[in-house]
Amino acid sequence: MAEPTRPLPKAQEHDTGAFWEATKNHELRYQRCDDCEAIVFYPRRHCTSCLGSRLTWHTSKGEGTLYTYSVVRQSYHPFFRARAPYAVAWIDLDEGPRILSNIVGIEDPTKELSIGQRLRVEWEDHEELAVPLFRPI
Amino acid sequence: MNSGQKRDAAIVGIHEYPSRDVEGRFSPLQIKAESAAMALADAGLSARDVDAIYDAGDGGGMAGLGISEYLGLKPNVIDTTMVGGSSYEFHAAHAKRAIASGKAKVALLTYGSTAHSNAFAIGVGGHGGGAGMPGPAENMERFCGMTLVSNYAMVAHRHMHEYGTTSEQLAEISVATRLHAMRNPEAVEAMRALEFMDIRETSIQDVVSSRIIADPLHLLECCMISDGGGAVVIAAPEVARDCAKPPVWVLGGGEATKYPENGGDITTSAAAQSGPLAFGEAGVSPDEIDIAMIYDSFSITVLTLLEDLGFCKKGEGGSWVEGGRLRFDRPSEGPALNTDGGGLSSNHPGMRGIFLLIEATRQLRGESCSQVEGASLAVAHGNGGMLGSRHCAGTVVLGRD
């Protein structure tokens, strides 16, 4: 039987496809509105501050701060069940976007994480895209 | 009472389906139909009196249509608002509006679910992958295995970080609701049917020493997954005056949305927007409320909602709930919380909002198992969706004559 795999995003999704396309090159992209300068994330065709449609893509440096997290001890998903306990987190990128991801590269997520700590993106490569995970700096 | 208060619609009939484990013998539709009949009987009304139907999509087929056909009703007002567990607070507020505008005289809200029988993935059973909404947001979030419990747990962690809230303080909510559940025979039976390990009053220590499901939330801070359902009948004043039970007036309603925002505050929910709207329309303030029926999917849900509704300041919920203030027998210290036992210890088939209206009505009629003497004002607050990402809030303020 095949190993259970991480549930992956659809690379062709209308709003977020371009974000995932860029992950192939390990680029963590977000949008800013040309008219009102609001940060738009998750990606869309319009600004969530003014509904304008003039958005420009930018690439994050991939560093940010742990806004909050939880360590999942119990999951019924076969891929994640095998990885419990694992950390799910909201991360504030330095440029402004808040992204949901996992924290990796630590022995015991129940003990080694604290809100406010600095994190850096770490890419997990897949066939059509790469998934942005984060590791404490 | 405020002189500008409009008593233009009242809850006149209620029914909470008693079984929390139908063992696959009944369908959600059958639970809705039986509950409708019982709630109409409670009101002293008949099916022929119903001219407005409210359905959150559990009626099968097209929402509103399937349930009308199934019940044999031909309503003039059909409202199919589906905002998860807060749907029924929206429905109550919308029914008040429809009745006040003369579009309807008798509104019927029904709910049926066999979540337990189906082992539907809610509560502790929630699985990784989904973020509760198809489309672009889910496409950004599904890869990281955020379970339902961890979604709420992230609110708790941030709350602890910002305000120093402790697990012991959060546990107060579980302890108070379990105390109320033990006084409610249907809740005790529910815990038996769902094979709870240890059916008794709990202590703070019991809660914080139960196993962690998603840090920092423990098992006893998570709601049950039951079967169940219920119905509520809301009527115009001229109908309500002749009903079998005293009217419980729908005094005010508020609704709101909340979703992740860059730089946003995860510790503040949509209740901060819906609460003032509801209290404002009702012309009452939170400190006048006797009964707080607050959606208790998890302990942190209640703590957040109590703050957002104005029972205490943001960040002070932890110290505010300390010492058993939320028990039914401490009326001088503030409102009693979830006197039926709540979703934590009595009934949570996925969308608990209707039970908030039902128990609030029992209290204002003097029919609760944990009756607060002289209770005259209640708030029912539903949270639909997920506290830590995207949700809707429905607040309803209720009062007796």
Short mmCIF file of C-alpha atoms in Angstrom, two decimals, chain B:
data_model
loop_
_atom_site.label_atom_id
_atom_site.label_comp_id
_atom_site.label_asym_id
_atom_site.label_seq_id
_atom_site.Cartn_x
_atom_site.Cartn_y
_atom_site.Cartn_z
CA MET B 1 -37.01 47.63 30.58
CA ASN B 2 -36.12 50.15 27.94
CA SER B 3 -39.12 52.05 26.61
CA GLY B 4 -37.94 51.80 23.01
CA GLN B 5 -37.87 48.01 23.23
CA LYS B 6 -40.00 46.29 20.61
CA ARG B 7 -41.85 43.16 21.66
CA ASP B 8 -42.85 42.19 18.16
CA ALA B 9 -42.04 38.46 18.19
CA ALA B 10 -41.76 35.80 20.88
CA ILE B 11 -40.56 32.24 21.25
CA VAL B 12 -43.73 30.33 22.09
CA GLY B 13 -42.75 26.72 21.48
CA ILE B 14 -39.58 24.68 22.04
CA HIS B 15 -38.44 21.09 21.83
CA GLU B 16 -35.04 19.49 22.31
CA TYR B 17 -34.89 16.02 20.81
CA PRO B 18 -33.99 13.87 23.82
CA SER B 19 -31.79 11.16 22.29
CA ARG B 20 -28.12 11.84 21.56
CA ASP B 21 -27.57 8.45 19.95
CA VAL B 22 -30.33 7.28 17.63
CA GLU B 23 -28.16 4.30 16.56
CA GLY B 24 -29.00 4.98 12.93
CA ARG B 25 -32.71 4.31 13.51
CA PHE B 26 -33.88 7.83 12.59
CA SER B 27 -32.84 10.35 9.97
CA PRO B 28 -32.12 14.06 10.51
CA LEU B 29 -35.37 14.82 8.66
CA GLN B 30 -37.35 12.59 11.02
CA ILE B 31 -35.74 14.32 14.00
CA LYS B 32 -36.71 17.70 12.52
CA ALA B 33 -40.31 16.60 11.90
CA GLU B 34 -40.78 15.07 15.36
CA SER B 35 -39.24 18.15 16.98
CA ALA B 36 -41.50 20.44 14.93
CA ALA B 37 -44.60 18.59 16.11
CA MET B 38 -43.47 18.69 19.74
CA ALA B 39 -42.56 22.39 19.65
CA LEU B 40 -45.89 23.30 18.04
CA ALA B 41 -47.69 21.22 20.70
CA ASP B 42 -45.65 23.02 23.37
CA ALA B 43 -46.95 26.30 21.96
CA GLY B 44 -50.52 25.07 21.60
CA LEU B 45 -50.33 25.69 17.86
CA SER B 46 -50.77 23.40 14.88
CA ALA B 47 -48.83 22.83 11.65
CA ARG B 48 -51.52 24.83 9.82
CA ASP B 49 -50.50 27.93 11.77
CA VAL B 50 -46.93 27.92 10.40
CA ASP B 51 -46.39 30.48 7.62
CA ALA B 52 -42.61 30.93 7.80
CA ILE B 53 -39.93 28.24 7.60
CA TYR B 54 -36.27 28.54 8.61
CA ASP B 55 -33.85 25.86 7.51
CA ALA B 56 -30.05 25.66 7.61
CA GLY B 57 -29.89 23.08 4.85
CA ASP B 58 -30.22 19.92 6.93
CA GLY B 59 -33.71 19.43 5.47
CA GLY B 60 -32.50 17.72 2.35
CA GLY B 61 -32.88 18.85 -1.24
CA MET B 62 -32.90 22.58 -1.80
CA ALA B 63 -32.81 24.28 1.59
CA GLY B 64 -36.29 25.43 2.56
CA LEU B 65 -37.98 23.42 -0.17
CA GLY B 66 -37.10 19.93 1.02
CA ILE B 67 -38.26 20.58 4.57
CA SER B 68 -41.51 22.26 3.42
CA GLU B 69 -42.43 19.27 1.28
CA TYR B 70 -41.40 16.81 3.97
CA LEU B 71 -43.52 18.56 6.61
CA GLY B 72 -46.35 19.38 4.17
CA LEU B 73 -46.09 23.14 4.76
CA LYS B 74 -46.66 25.98 2.30
CA PRO B 75 -44.85 28.87 3.99
CA ASN B 76 -44.95 32.48 2.76
CA VAL B 77 -41.47 33.20 4.14
CA ILE B 78 -38.57 30.85 3.41
CA ASP B 79 -35.18 31.63 5.00
CA THR B 80 -32.29 29.28 4.34
CA THR B 81 -29.46 31.07 6.11
CA MET B 82 -26.71 28.53 6.74
CA VAL B 83 -23.96 29.81 9.00
CA GLY B 84 -23.14 26.64 10.90
CA GLY B 85 -23.87 26.61 14.60
CA SER B 86 -24.97 30.23 14.58
CA SER B 87 -27.69 29.60 11.98
CA TYR B 88 -30.49 29.49 14.54
CA GLU B 89 -29.61 32.82 16.12
CA PHE B 90 -29.71 34.31 12.63
CA HIS B 91 -33.04 32.55 12.06
CA ALA B 92 -34.55 33.91 15.28
CA ALA B 93 -33.49 37.46 14.41
CA HIS B 94 -34.75 37.08 10.84
CA ALA B 95 -38.06 35.66 12.09
CA LYS B 96 -38.46 38.69 14.37
CA ARG B 97 -37.92 40.93 11.33
CA ALA B 98 -40.34 39.00 9.10
CA ILE B 99 -43.00 39.00 11.80
CA ALA B 100 -42.48 42.68 12.64
CA SER B 101 -42.89 43.59 8.98
CA GLY B 102 -46.15 41.66 8.74
CA LYS B 103 -44.84 39.01 6.37
CA ALA B 104 -45.47 36.15 8.78
CA LYS B 105 -47.18 35.26 12.06
CA VAL B 106 -45.74 31.88 13.03
CA ALA B 107 -42.15 30.90 12.23
CA LEU B 108 -40.78 27.37 12.57
CA LEU B 109 -37.06 26.62 13.07
CA THR B 110 -35.98 22.99 12.99
CA TYR B 111 -32.71 21.12 13.31
CA GLY B 112 -31.83 17.46 12.95
CA SER B 113 -28.47 15.71 12.87
CA THR B 114 -27.11 12.23 13.20
CA ALA B 115 -23.51 13.37 13.53
CA HIS B 116 -22.72 10.74 16.14
CA SER B 117 -24.32 7.89 14.20
CA ASN B 118 -22.52 9.03 11.07
CA ALA B 119 -19.26 9.55 12.99
CA PHE B 120 -19.28 12.89 11.28
CA ALA B 121 -15.95 14.63 11.72
CA ILE B 122 -16.65 17.41 14.20
CA GLY B 123 -15.33 18.19 17.67
CA VAL B 124 -12.53 15.94 18.86
CA GLY B 125 -13.07 13.77 15.80
CA GLY B 126 -12.28 16.59 13.38
CA HIS B 127 -9.65 15.54 10.89
CA GLY B 128 -6.80 17.38 9.26
CA GLY B 129 -6.88 18.82 5.80
CA GLY B 130 -9.95 20.99 5.45
CA ALA B 131 -10.26 24.58 6.57
CA GLY B 132 -14.02 24.53 6.45
CA MET B 133 -14.40 26.43 3.21
CA PRO B 134 -13.74 25.27 -0.34
CA GLY B 135 -11.97 27.61 -2.72
CA PRO B 136 -8.84 29.75 -2.47
CA ALA B 137 -8.57 29.84 1.33
CA GLU B 138 -8.74 26.08 1.60
CA ASN B 139 -6.21 25.82 -1.20
CA MET B 140 -3.76 27.81 0.94
CA GLU B 141 -4.46 26.01 4.21
CA ARG B 142 -5.23 22.34 3.66
CA PHE B 143 -1.61 21.21 3.36
CA CYS B 144 -0.75 21.74 7.01
CA GLY B 145 -3.21 19.46 8.79
CA MET B 146 -4.96 22.00 10.99
CA THR B 147 -7.55 19.93 12.86
CA LEU B 148 -10.72 21.54 14.16
CA VAL B 149 -9.45 21.40 17.74
CA SER B 150 -6.10 22.95 16.81
CA ASN B 151 -7.91 25.79 15.05
CA TYR B 152 -9.52 26.76 18.38
CA ALA B 153 -6.39 25.90 20.33
CA MET B 154 -4.47 28.58 18.43
CA VAL B 155 -6.89 31.16 19.81
CA ALA B 156 -6.26 29.80 23.30
CA HIS B 157 -2.49 29.94 22.90
CA ARG B 158 -2.55 33.53 21.73
CA HIS B 159 -4.98 34.45 24.52
CA MET B 160 -2.61 32.92 27.06
CA HIS B 161 0.35 34.73 25.52
CA GLU B 162 -1.28 38.17 25.43
CA TYR B 163 -3.29 38.12 28.63
CA GLY B 164 -1.75 35.46 30.85
CA THR B 165 -4.83 33.28 30.69
CA THR B 166 -4.27 29.81 32.16
CA SER B 167 -5.60 26.31 31.46
CA GLU B 168 -7.02 26.34 34.99
CA GLN B 169 -9.07 29.42 34.13
CA LEU B 170 -10.33 27.88 30.89
CA ALA B 171 -11.25 24.76 32.86
CA GLU B 172 -13.75 26.81 34.91
CA ILE B 173 -16.00 26.76 31.85
CA SER B 174 -15.91 22.97 31.55
CA VAL B 175 -16.49 22.58 35.30
CA ALA B 176 -19.52 24.90 35.35
CA THR B 177 -21.18 23.28 32.34
CA ARG B 178 -20.59 19.78 33.73
CA LEU B 179 -22.13 20.84 37.04
CA HIS B 180 -25.23 21.94 35.11
CA ALA B 181 -25.20 18.79 32.98
CA MET B 182 -25.26 16.58 36.08
CA ARG B 183 -28.49 18.32 37.12
CA ASN B 184 -30.07 17.65 33.70
CA PRO B 185 -31.24 14.02 33.31
CA GLU B 186 -31.15 14.26 29.51
CA ALA B 187 -27.54 15.43 29.63
CA VAL B 188 -26.59 12.59 31.99
CA GLU B 189 -28.28 10.13 29.65
CA ALA B 190 -26.46 11.76 26.72
CA MET B 191 -23.08 11.21 28.39
CA ARG B 192 -24.07 7.59 29.05
CA ALA B 193 -25.18 7.05 25.46
CA LEU B 194 -21.94 8.53 24.16
CA GLU B 195 -19.92 6.39 26.57
CA PHE B 196 -18.23 9.15 28.54
CA MET B 197 -15.61 7.56 30.77
CA ASP B 198 -16.50 9.17 34.05
CA ILE B 199 -19.92 10.76 34.40
CA ARG B 200 -19.72 13.05 37.41
CA GLU B 201 -19.06 16.61 38.41
CA THR B 202 -15.53 17.60 37.48
CA SER B 203 -12.85 19.68 39.16
CA ILE B 204 -10.39 22.10 37.60
CA GLN B 205 -7.76 19.41 38.21
CA ASP B 206 -9.83 16.80 36.32
CA VAL B 207 -9.98 19.07 33.29
CA VAL B 208 -6.31 20.06 33.18
CA SER B 209 -5.16 16.50 33.77
CA SER B 210 -7.29 15.07 30.96
CA ARG B 211 -5.22 14.34 27.88
CA ILE B 212 -4.26 17.14 25.54
CA ILE B 213 -5.95 16.90 22.13
CA ALA B 214 -4.25 19.96 20.61
CA ASP B 215 -2.08 22.15 22.81
CA PRO B 216 -3.24 23.84 24.95
CA LEU B 217 -6.74 22.29 24.84
CA HIS B 218 -7.55 19.17 26.88
CA LEU B 219 -10.17 16.53 26.17
CA LEU B 220 -12.57 17.94 28.78
CA GLU B 221 -12.41 21.34 27.07
CA CYS B 222 -13.86 19.86 23.85
CA CYS B 223 -17.52 19.36 23.01
CA MET B 224 -19.14 15.99 22.52
CA ILE B 225 -20.28 14.68 19.15
CA SER B 226 -23.90 13.65 19.47
CA ASP B 227 -26.99 12.99 17.42
CA GLY B 228 -29.85 15.33 18.10
CA GLY B 229 -32.00 18.19 17.02
CA GLY B 230 -34.83 20.39 18.05
CA ALA B 231 -37.35 22.99 17.05
CA VAL B 232 -38.36 26.52 18.01
CA VAL B 233 -41.62 28.30 17.21
CA ILE B 234 -41.60 32.10 17.07
CA ALA B 235 -44.89 33.99 16.85
CA ALA B 236 -46.38 37.46 16.51
CA PRO B 237 -47.67 39.10 19.73
CA GLU B 238 -51.34 38.49 18.90
CA VAL B 239 -50.59 34.77 18.48
CA ALA B 240 -48.20 34.59 21.43
CA ARG B 241 -50.79 35.98 23.86
CA ASP B 242 -53.00 32.92 23.30
CA CYS B 243 -50.26 30.29 23.35
CA ALA B 244 -49.98 27.57 25.98
CA LYS B 245 -46.76 28.93 27.53
CA PRO B 246 -45.70 32.45 28.46
CA PRO B 247 -43.95 34.31 25.62
CA VAL B 248 -40.20 34.77 25.56
CA TRP B 249 -39.63 37.91 23.55
CA VAL B 250 -36.93 38.20 20.93
CA LEU B 251 -35.72 41.64 21.97
CA GLY B 252 -32.72 42.11 19.77
CA GLY B 253 -30.45 40.44 17.26
CA GLY B 254 -27.01 41.00 15.79
CA GLU B 255 -24.97 39.19 13.19
CA ALA B 256 -21.38 39.44 11.98
CA THR B 257 -18.52 37.74 10.18
CA LYS B 258 -14.86 37.24 11.05
CA TYR B 259 -12.04 35.82 8.94
CA PRO B 260 -8.25 35.77 8.98
CA GLU B 261 -6.69 39.15 8.26
CA ASN B 262 -3.06 40.10 7.93
CA GLY B 263 -2.13 41.61 11.27
CA GLY B 264 -5.54 40.75 12.74
CA ASP B 265 -6.35 39.81 16.35
CA ILE B 266 -7.26 36.14 16.65
CA THR B 267 -8.42 36.63 20.25
CA THR B 268 -11.36 38.82 19.18
CA SER B 269 -14.30 37.10 17.51
CA ALA B 270 -17.24 38.27 15.41
CA ALA B 271 -19.19 38.57 18.68
CA ALA B 272 -17.49 41.92 19.26
CA GLN B 273 -19.54 43.19 16.31
CA SER B 274 -22.79 41.23 16.71
CA GLY B 275 -23.07 41.67 20.49
CA PRO B 276 -23.42 45.46 20.62
CA LEU B 277 -25.95 45.31 17.77
CA ALA B 278 -28.12 42.85 19.67
CA PHE B 279 -27.82 44.57 23.05
CA GLY B 280 -28.43 47.91 21.37
CA GLU B 281 -31.63 46.77 19.69
CA ALA B 282 -32.81 45.15 22.90
CA GLY B 283 -32.00 48.24 24.93
CA VAL B 284 -30.25 46.23 27.63
CA SER B 285 -26.65 45.95 28.76
CA PRO B 286 -24.64 42.78 29.43
CA ASP B 287 -24.67 43.41 33.19
CA GLU B 288 -28.45 43.00 33.20
CA ILE B 289 -28.28 39.49 31.69
CA ASP B 290 -29.25 36.58 33.95
CA ILE B 291 -28.58 33.71 31.56
CA ALA B 292 -25.68 33.42 29.14
CA MET B 293 -26.23 30.69 26.57
CA ILE B 294 -22.88 30.84 24.85
CA TYR B 295 -21.74 28.45 22.13
CA ASP B 296 -19.38 26.06 23.91
CA SER B 297 -17.70 24.11 21.18
CA PHE B 298 -14.57 24.47 23.31
CA SER B 299 -13.67 26.23 26.55
CA ILE B 300 -11.81 28.98 24.68
CA THR B 301 -14.89 29.70 22.57
CA VAL B 302 -16.83 30.67 25.69
CA LEU B 303 -14.02 32.73 27.22
CA THR B 304 -13.57 34.69 23.99
CA LEU B 305 -17.30 35.22 23.48
CA LEU B 306 -17.89 36.35 27.08
CA GLU B 307 -15.26 39.04 26.59
CA ASP B 308 -16.49 40.06 23.16
CA LEU B 309 -20.10 40.28 24.35
CA GLY B 310 -19.01 42.70 27.06
CA PHE B 311 -19.41 40.64 30.23
CA CYS B 312 -15.83 41.60 30.99
CA LYS B 313 -13.01 43.41 29.22
CA LYS B 314 -10.91 41.79 26.50
CA GLY B 315 -8.18 39.78 28.14
CA GLU B 316 -9.84 39.70 31.57
CA GLY B 317 -12.00 36.64 30.86
CA GLY B 318 -9.60 34.29 32.61
CA SER B 319 -9.69 36.01 35.96
CA TRP B 320 -13.39 36.87 35.51
CA VAL B 321 -14.50 33.23 35.27
CA GLU B 322 -12.39 32.13 38.27
CA GLY B 323 -14.06 30.83 41.40
CA GLY B 324 -17.24 29.38 39.92
CA ARG B 325 -18.93 32.63 38.92
CA LEU B 326 -20.66 30.92 35.96
CA ARG B 327 -22.62 28.45 38.12
CA PHE B 328 -26.41 28.72 38.15
CA ASP B 329 -26.45 29.26 41.91
CA ARG B 330 -24.31 32.44 41.91
CA PRO B 331 -26.75 34.93 40.35
CA SER B 332 -25.27 37.88 42.24
CA GLU B 333 -21.92 37.34 40.48
CA GLY B 334 -23.22 37.52 36.92
CA PRO B 335 -25.01 35.36 34.40
CA ALA B 336 -25.29 31.59 34.66
CA LEU B 337 -23.57 29.82 31.77
CA ASN B 338 -25.13 27.07 29.65
CA THR B 339 -27.47 25.76 32.31
CA ASP B 340 -28.45 22.73 30.20
CA GLY B 341 -24.91 21.36 30.31
CA GLY B 342 -23.86 22.88 27.00
CA GLY B 343 -22.15 21.33 24.04
CA LEU B 344 -19.38 20.25 26.39
CA SER B 345 -21.60 17.95 28.43
CA SER B 346 -25.12 17.74 27.00
CA ASN B 347 -25.73 18.18 23.29
CA HIS B 348 -23.55 18.97 20.27
CA PRO B 349 -24.65 17.38 17.00
CA GLY B 350 -22.63 19.89 14.95
CA MET B 351 -24.78 23.03 14.97
CA ARG B 352 -25.71 23.71 18.56
CA GLY B 353 -27.25 27.15 18.11
CA ILE B 354 -30.86 26.02 18.43
CA PHE B 355 -30.26 24.63 21.93
CA LEU B 356 -29.06 28.05 23.07
CA LEU B 357 -32.50 29.45 22.23
CA ILE B 358 -34.25 26.44 23.77
CA GLU B 359 -32.48 26.53 27.15
CA ALA B 360 -32.71 30.33 27.33
CA THR B 361 -36.46 29.95 26.82
CA ARG B 362 -36.67 27.29 29.54
CA GLN B 363 -34.91 29.64 31.95
CA LEU B 364 -37.18 32.57 31.16
CA ARG B 365 -40.22 30.30 31.63
CA GLY B 366 -38.84 28.88 34.89
CA GLU B 367 -38.46 25.34 33.45
CA SER B 368 -34.70 24.71 33.63
CA CYS B 369 -33.10 21.89 35.60
CA SER B 370 -30.67 24.52 36.91
CA GLN B 371 -33.20 27.30 37.26
CA VAL B 372 -31.95 30.77 38.12
CA GLU B 373 -34.56 32.32 40.38
CA GLY B 374 -36.35 35.19 38.70
CA ALA B 375 -34.35 35.02 35.47
CA SER B 376 -35.77 37.66 33.15
CA LEU B 377 -33.12 38.37 30.52
CA ALA B 378 -30.99 35.96 28.52
CA VAL B 379 -28.51 36.13 25.70
CA ALA B 380 -28.04 33.34 23.16
CA HIS B 381 -24.84 33.61 21.17
CA GLY B 382 -24.05 31.22 18.35
CA ASN B 383 -20.62 30.87 16.78
CA GLY B 384 -20.73 29.14 13.41
CA GLY B 385 -17.62 28.04 11.58
CA MET B 386 -14.24 28.14 13.30
CA LEU B 387 -13.18 30.52 16.03
CA GLY B 388 -9.52 30.61 14.98
CA SER B 389 -10.07 31.31 11.30
CA ARG B 390 -13.46 32.14 9.78
CA HIS B 391 -16.81 32.20 11.51
CA CYS B 392 -20.17 33.89 11.79
CA ALA B 393 -21.68 35.24 14.98
CA GLY B 394 -25.35 35.48 15.83
CA THR B 395 -26.40 37.17 19.07
CA VAL B 396 -30.00 37.18 20.29
CA VAL B 397 -31.26 38.90 23.44
CA LEU B 398 -34.38 37.36 24.98
CA GLY B 399 -36.69 38.57 27.73
CA ARG B 400 -39.86 37.51 29.51
CA ASP B 401 -42.90 39.60 30.33
#
